[in-house]
Coordinates of C-alpha atoms in Angstrom, one line a residue:
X1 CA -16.9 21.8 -3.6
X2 CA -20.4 22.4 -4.5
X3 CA -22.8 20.5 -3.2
X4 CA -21.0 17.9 -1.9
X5 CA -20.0 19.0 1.6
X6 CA -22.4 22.2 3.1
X7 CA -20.8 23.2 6.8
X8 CA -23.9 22.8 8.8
X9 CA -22.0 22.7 12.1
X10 CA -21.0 25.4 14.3
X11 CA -17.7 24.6 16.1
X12 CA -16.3 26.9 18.0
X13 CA -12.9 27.6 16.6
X14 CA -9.7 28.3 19.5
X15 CA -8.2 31.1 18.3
X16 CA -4.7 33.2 20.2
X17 CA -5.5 36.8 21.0
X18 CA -4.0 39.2 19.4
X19 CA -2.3 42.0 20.6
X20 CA -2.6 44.5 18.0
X21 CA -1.7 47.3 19.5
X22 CA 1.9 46.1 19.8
X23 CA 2.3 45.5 16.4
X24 CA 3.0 48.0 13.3
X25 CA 1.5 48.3 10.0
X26 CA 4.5 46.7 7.5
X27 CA 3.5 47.4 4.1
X28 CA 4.9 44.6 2.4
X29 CA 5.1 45.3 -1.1
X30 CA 1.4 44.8 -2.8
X31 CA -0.7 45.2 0.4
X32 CA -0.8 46.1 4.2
X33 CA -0.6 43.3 6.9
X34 CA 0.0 44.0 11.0
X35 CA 3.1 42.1 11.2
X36 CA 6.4 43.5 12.9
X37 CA 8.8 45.0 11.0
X38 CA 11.4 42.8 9.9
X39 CA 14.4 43.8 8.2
X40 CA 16.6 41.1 6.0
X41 CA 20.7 41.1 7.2
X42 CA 22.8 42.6 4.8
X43 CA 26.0 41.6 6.8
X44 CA 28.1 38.4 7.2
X45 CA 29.7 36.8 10.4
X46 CA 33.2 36.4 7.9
X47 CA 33.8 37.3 4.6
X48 CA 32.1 35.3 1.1
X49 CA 32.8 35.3 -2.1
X50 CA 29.8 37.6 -4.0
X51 CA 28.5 35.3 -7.1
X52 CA 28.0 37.3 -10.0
X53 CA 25.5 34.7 -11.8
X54 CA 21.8 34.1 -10.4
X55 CA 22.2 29.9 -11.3
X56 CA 25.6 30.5 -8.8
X57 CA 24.0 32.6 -6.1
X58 CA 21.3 30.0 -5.7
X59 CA 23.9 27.0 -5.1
X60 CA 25.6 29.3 -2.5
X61 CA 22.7 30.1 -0.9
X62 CA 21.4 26.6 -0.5
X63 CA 24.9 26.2 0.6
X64 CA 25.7 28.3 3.0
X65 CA 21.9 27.9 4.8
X66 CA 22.7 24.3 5.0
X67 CA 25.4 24.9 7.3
X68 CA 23.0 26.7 9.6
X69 CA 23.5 30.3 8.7
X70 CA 20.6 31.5 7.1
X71 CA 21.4 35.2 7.6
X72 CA 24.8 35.1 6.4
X73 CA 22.8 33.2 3.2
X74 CA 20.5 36.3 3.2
X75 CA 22.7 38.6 3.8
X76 CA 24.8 36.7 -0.2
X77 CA 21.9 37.9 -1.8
X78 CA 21.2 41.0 -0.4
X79 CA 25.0 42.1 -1.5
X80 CA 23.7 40.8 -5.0
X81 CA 23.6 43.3 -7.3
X82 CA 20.1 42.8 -9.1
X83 CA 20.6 41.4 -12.7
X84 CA 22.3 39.0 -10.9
X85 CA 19.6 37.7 -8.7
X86 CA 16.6 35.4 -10.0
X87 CA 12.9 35.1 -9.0
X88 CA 14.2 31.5 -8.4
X89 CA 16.8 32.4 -5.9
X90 CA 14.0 34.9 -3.9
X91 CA 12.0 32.0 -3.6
X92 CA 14.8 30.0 -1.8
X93 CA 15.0 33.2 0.9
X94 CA 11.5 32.9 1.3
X95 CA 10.9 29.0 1.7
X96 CA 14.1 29.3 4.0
X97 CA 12.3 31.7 6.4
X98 CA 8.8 29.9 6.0
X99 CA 10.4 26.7 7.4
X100 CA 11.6 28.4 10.5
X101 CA 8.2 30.0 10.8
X102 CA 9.7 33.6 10.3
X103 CA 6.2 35.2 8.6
X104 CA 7.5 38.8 8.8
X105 CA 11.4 38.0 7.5
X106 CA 9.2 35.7 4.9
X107 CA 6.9 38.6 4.2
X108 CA 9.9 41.0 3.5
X109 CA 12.0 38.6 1.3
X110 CA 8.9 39.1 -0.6
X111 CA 9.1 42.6 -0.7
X112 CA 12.5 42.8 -1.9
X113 CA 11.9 40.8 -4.2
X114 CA 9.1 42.8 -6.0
X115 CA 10.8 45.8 -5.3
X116 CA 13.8 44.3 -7.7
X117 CA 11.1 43.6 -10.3
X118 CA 10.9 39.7 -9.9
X119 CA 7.6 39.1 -10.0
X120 CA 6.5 35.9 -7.9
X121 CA 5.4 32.8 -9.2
X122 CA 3.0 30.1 -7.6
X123 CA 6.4 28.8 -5.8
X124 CA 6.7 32.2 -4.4
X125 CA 2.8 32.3 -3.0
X126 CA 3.3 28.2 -1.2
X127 CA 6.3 29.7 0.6
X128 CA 4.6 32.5 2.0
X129 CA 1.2 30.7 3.0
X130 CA 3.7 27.4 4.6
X131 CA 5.1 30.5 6.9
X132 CA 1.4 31.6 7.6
X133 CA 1.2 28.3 8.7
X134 CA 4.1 27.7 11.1
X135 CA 4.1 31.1 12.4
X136 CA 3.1 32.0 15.7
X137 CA 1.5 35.4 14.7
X138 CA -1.8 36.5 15.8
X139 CA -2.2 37.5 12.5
X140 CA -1.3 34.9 10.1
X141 CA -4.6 33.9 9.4
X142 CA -5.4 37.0 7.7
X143 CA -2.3 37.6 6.0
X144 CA -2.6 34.4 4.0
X145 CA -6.0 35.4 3.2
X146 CA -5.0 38.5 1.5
X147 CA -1.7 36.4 -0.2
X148 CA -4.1 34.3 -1.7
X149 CA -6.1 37.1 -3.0
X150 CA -3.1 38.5 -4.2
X151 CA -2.4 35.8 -6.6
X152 CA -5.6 36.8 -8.7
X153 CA -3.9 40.7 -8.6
X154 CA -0.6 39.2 -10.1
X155 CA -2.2 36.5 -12.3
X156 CA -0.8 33.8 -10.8
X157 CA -2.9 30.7 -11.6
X158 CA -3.4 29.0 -7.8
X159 CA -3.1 25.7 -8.0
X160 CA -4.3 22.7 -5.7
X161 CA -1.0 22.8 -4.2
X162 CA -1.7 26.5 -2.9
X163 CA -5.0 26.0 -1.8
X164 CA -3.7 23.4 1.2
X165 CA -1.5 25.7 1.7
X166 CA -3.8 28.1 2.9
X167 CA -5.9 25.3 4.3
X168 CA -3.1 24.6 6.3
X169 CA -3.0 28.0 8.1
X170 CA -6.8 27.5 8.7
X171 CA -5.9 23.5 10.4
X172 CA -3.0 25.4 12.3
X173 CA -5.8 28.5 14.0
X174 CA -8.2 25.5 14.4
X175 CA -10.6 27.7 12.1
X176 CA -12.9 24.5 10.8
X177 CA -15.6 26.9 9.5
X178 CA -12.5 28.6 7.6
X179 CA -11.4 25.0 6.2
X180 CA -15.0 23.8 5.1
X181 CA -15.7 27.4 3.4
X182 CA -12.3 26.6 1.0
X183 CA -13.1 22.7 0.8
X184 CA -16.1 24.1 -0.6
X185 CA -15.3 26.6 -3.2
X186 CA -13.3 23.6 -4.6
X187 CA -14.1 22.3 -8.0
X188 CA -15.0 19.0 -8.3
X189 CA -12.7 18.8 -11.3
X190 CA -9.2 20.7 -12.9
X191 CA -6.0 21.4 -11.8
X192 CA -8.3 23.0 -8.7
X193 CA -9.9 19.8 -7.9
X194 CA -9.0 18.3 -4.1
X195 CA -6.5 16.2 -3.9
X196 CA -5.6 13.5 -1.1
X197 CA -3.3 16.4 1.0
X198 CA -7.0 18.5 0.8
X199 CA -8.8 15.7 2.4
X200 CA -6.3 14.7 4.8
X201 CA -5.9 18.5 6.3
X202 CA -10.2 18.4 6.6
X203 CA -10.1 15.0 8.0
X204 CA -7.4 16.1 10.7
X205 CA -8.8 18.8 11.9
X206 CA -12.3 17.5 12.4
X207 CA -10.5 14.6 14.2
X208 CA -9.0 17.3 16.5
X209 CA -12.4 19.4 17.3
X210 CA -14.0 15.8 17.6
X211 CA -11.3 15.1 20.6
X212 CA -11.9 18.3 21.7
X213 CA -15.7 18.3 22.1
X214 CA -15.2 14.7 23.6
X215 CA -12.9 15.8 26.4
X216 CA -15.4 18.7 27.3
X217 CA -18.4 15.7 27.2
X218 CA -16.0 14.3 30.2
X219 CA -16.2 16.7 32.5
X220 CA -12.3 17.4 32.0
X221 CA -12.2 20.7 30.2
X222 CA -15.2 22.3 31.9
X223 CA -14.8 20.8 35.7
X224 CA -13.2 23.6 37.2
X225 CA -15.4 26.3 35.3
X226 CA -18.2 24.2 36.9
X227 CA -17.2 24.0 40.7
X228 CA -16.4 27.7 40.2
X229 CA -20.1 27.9 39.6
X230 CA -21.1 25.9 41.9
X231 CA -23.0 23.7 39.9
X232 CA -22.6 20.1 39.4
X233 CA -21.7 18.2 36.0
X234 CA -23.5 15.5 36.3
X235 CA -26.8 17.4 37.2
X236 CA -26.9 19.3 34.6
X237 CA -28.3 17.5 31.6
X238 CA -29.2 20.6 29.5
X239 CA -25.6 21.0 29.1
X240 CA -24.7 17.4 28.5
X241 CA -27.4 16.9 26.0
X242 CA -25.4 20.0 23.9
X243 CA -22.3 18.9 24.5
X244 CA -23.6 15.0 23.1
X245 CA -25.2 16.9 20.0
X246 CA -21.9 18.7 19.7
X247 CA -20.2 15.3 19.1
X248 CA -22.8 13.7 17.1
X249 CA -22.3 16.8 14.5
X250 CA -18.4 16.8 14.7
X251 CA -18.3 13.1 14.5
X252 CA -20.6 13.2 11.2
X253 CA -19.2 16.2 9.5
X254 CA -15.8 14.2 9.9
X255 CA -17.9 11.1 8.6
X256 CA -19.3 13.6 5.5
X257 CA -16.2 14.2 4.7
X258 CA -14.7 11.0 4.2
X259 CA -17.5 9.4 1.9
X260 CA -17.2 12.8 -0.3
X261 CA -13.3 11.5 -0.5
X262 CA -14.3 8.3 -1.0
X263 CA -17.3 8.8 -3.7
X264 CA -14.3 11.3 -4.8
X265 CA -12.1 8.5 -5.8
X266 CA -14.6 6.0 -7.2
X267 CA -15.7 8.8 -9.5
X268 CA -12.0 9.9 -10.5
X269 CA -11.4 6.0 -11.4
X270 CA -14.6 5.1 -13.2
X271 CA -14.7 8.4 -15.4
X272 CA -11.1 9.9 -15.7
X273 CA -11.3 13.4 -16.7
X274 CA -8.7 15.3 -18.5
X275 CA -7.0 18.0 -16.7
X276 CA -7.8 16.1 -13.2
X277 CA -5.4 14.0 -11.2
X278 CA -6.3 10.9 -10.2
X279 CA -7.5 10.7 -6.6
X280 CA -4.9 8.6 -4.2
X281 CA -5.5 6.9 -0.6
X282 CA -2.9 6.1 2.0
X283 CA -2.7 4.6 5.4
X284 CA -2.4 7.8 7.2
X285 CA -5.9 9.1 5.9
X286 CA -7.3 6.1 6.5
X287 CA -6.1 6.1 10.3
X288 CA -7.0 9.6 11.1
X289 CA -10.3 8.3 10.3
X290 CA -10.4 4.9 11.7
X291 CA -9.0 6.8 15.1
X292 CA -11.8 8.7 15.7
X293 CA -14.2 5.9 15.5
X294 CA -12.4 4.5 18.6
X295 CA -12.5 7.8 20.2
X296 CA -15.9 7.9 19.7
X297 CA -17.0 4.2 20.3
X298 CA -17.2 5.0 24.1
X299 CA -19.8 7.6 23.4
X300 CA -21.4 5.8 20.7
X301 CA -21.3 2.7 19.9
X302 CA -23.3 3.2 16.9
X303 CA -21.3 5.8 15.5
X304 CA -17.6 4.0 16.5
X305 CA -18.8 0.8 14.5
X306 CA -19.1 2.8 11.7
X307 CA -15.2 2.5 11.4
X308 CA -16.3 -1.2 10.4
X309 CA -17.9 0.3 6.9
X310 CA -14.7 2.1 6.4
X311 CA -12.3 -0.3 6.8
X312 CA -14.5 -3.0 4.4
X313 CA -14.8 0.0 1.7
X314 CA -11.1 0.3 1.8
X315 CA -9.6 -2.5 2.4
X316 CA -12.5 -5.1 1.3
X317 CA -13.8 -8.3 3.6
X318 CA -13.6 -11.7 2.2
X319 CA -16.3 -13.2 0.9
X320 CA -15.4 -17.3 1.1
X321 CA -15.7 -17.1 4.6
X322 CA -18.9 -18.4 6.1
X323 CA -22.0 -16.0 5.3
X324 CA -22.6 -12.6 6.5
X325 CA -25.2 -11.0 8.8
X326 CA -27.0 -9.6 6.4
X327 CA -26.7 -9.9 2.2
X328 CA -23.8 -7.4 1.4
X329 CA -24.3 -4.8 -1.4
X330 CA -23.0 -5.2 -4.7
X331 CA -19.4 -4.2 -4.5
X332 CA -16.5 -3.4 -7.4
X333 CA -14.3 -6.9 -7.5
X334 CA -11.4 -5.3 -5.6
X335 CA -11.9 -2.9 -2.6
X336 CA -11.0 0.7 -3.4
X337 CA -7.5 0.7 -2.4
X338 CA -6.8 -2.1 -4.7
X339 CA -8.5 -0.2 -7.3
X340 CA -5.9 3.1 -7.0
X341 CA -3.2 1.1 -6.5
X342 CA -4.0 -0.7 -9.5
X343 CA -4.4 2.3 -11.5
X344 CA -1.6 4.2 -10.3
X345 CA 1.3 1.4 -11.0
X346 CA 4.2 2.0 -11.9
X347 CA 4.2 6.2 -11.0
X348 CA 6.0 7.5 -8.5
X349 CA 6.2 4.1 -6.6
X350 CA 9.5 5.5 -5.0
X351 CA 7.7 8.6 -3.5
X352 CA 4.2 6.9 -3.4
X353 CA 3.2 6.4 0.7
X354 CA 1.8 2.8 1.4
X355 CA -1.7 2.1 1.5
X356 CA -1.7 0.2 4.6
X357 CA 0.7 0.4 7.6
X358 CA 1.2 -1.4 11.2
X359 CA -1.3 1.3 12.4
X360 CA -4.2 0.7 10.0
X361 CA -4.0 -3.1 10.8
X362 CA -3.9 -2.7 14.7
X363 CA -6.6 -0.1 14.3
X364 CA -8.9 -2.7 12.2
X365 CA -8.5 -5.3 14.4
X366 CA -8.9 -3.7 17.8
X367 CA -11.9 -2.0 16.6
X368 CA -13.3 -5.5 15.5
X369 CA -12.4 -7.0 18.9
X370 CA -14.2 -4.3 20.1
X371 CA -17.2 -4.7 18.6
X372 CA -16.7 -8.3 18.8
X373 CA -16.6 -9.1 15.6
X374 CA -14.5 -12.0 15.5
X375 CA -15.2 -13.3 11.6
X376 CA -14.8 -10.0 10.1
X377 CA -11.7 -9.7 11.5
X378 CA -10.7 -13.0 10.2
X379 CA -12.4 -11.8 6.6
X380 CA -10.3 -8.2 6.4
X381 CA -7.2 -10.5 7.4
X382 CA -7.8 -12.8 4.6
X383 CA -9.1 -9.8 2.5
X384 CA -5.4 -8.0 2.9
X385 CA -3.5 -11.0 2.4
X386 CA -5.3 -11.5 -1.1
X387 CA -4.8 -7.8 -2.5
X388 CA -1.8 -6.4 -0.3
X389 CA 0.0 -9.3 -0.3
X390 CA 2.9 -7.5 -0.7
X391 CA 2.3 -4.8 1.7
X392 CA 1.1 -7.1 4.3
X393 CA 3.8 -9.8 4.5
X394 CA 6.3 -7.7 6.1
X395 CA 3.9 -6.6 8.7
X396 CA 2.1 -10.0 9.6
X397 CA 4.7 -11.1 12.5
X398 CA 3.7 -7.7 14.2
X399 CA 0.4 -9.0 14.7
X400 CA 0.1 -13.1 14.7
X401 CA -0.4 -12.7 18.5
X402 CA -4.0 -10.5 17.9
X403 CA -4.5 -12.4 15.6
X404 CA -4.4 -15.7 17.2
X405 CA -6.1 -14.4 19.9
X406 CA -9.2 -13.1 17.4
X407 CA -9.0 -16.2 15.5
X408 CA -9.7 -18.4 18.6
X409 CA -12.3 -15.8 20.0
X410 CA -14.3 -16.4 16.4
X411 CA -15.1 -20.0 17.5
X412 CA -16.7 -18.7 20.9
X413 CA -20.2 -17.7 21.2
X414 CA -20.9 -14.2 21.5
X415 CA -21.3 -13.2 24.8
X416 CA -24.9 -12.0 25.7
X417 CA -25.3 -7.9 25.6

């Protein structure tokens, strides 16, 4: 996404070794990819009735996979003859199969499909990369790579949709450099431009490699590599000093990331662009963030505070409340979430996920108690109950006990460092 994010880190990606030599060459309609073959039933377990119309065959489909017996669904539309068959129902066969994480039966729905001269839409090509994504294959990774180049072949216009899609297989082979490389080829505006999903699959998976590098800072991952060696963790500081830089740079790309979403959203909101979709924020990107500050606090206290900026650039701090440490910078009147919510009322408020959950609050407020700051706890409390009112209310007797307990705590002295 041009210059906004640049992936300056090296993390070393787990990756499943594959055993290609086990595995055959299925051409699958428009290209090559080393996946077993994979044929699609063509017989039932009792007898159906064989639809004759495409808008029919789909119902039955969805029907009879519903019940749990995909194959005998398959098998429906493989007796199909072709005119009446639809590039909608193909789709169906494939999502079916991507849910169950069947790549290769995925892969040759696909093929049938093109070899009945349905050609596939940007429904078909999200199928296919969600099975990339939830199959076990060695080789999924680079079979999505060459789906999504196939969409150019077939001029399918990708959308953002299809994008996290692939980013998706990427989060699932814990290939960070794979994910930044995409985040990056993002434009910043269009029907291209990242949307919260894009964000959220980045932000996971640094959280992930940040737990990971953390766990090998404790000795945990490495220990019995290290009495193999005969050498002693703890003695050897070379290797801990890496290890710390490793977590430094994990812990700040992740941090990168989430003020490019942030400055992301302002921008969306203050200069609307047409074409682009307004930028949304929920809880659960909020918490992936907010939980590695914690893990991190241990580590770095300095860096784990920073969960303290986040929360007040969210969720805002109130301002009546006694003075600050230091003079706050100028700030919109209502903290960012208020802002989207604001701007996005009234659209899809059935289907829209909350900007603040049980898990943000507990999060905030054990990271304030942490940090021991008492009145900033009390000023995001007073904060939420003044622009999520509504959100908050339900959720207040989960937490009167933390808060009670921070609200007497603010009237203590600090204790000395």
């Amino acid at each position: 996404m041009s210059a906004l994010l640049k992936p300056v880190l090296r993390l070393a990606a787990c990756s499943r070794g594959a055993n290609v030599q086990s595995m055959r060459l299925a051409h699958v309609g428009d290209f090559a990819v080393g996946v077993k073959r994979r044929a699609l039933p063509t017989t039932t377990s009792i007898a159906y009735t064989i639809p004759t119309d495409a808008y029919v065959l789909a119902k039955k489909f969805q029907e009879v996979a519903r019940q749990g017996k995909l194959d005998d669904a398959v098998a429906i539309v493989m007796q199909t003859k072709t005119r009446s068959q639809s590039v909608v129902v193909w789709n169906l066969v494939i999502d079916a199969y991507a849910k169950e994480g069947r790549l290769s039966r995925a892969l040759r729905g696909y093929s049938e499909m093109r070899r009945r001269g349905f050609m596939p839409t940007p429904t078909t090509f999200t199928a296919l990369l969600k099975a990339c994504a939830l199959s076990d294959s060695a080789n999924s990774k680079q079979v999505a790579d060459e789906l999504f180049r196939l969409m150019e072949k077939h001029g399918v216009d990708a959308s953002i949709i299809n994008a996290n899609s692939l980013m998706s297989v990427y989060q699932r082979k814990h290939d960070i450099e794979a994910l930044l490389e995409r985040f990056n080829t993002l434009p910043a505006d269009g029907p291209m431009a990242p949307s919260l999903a894009t964000y959220t699959i980045l932000l996971s998976s640094l959280r992930r490699e940040l737990l990971a590098r953390l766990e090998e800072l404790s000795g945990k991952a490495d220990a019995a590599a290290a009495e193999a060696e005969g050498r002693s963790l703890m003695s050897d500081n070379r290797r801990t000093a890496r290890l710390k830089e490793n977590v430094h740079q994990t812990f700040g790309a992740l941090l990168q990331v989430w003020t490019s979403f942030a400055e992301d959203v302002d921008r969306r909101l203050r200069q609307p662009v047409d074409g682009t979709a307004m930028l949304s924020i929920d809880a659960h990107i909020v918490n992936v963030v907010l939980k590695a500050c914690h893990s991190v606090y241990k580590e770095n206290r300095a860096l784990g505070r920073k969960g303290l900026r986040v929360i007040e650039q969210v969720y805002g701090l109130d301002q009546t409340l006694g003075s600050l440490r230091s003079t706050p910078k100028a700030a919109p009147a209502l903290p960012l979430a208020a802002r989207v919510r604001q701007q996005l009322s009234g659209a899809n408020d059935l289907n829209r996920s909350p900007v603040i959950d049980n898990d943000t609050i507990s999060l905030a407020l054990d990271l304030c108690a942490r940090d021991q700051e008492y009145t900033k706890a009390k000023r995001f409390w007073r904060s939420l109950e003044a622009n999520f009112a509504e959100e908050v209310q339900p959720l207040k007797k989960n937490h009167t006990e933390k808060l009670s307990a921070l609200y007497a705590r603010q009237s203590l002295p600090r204790p000395k460092a």
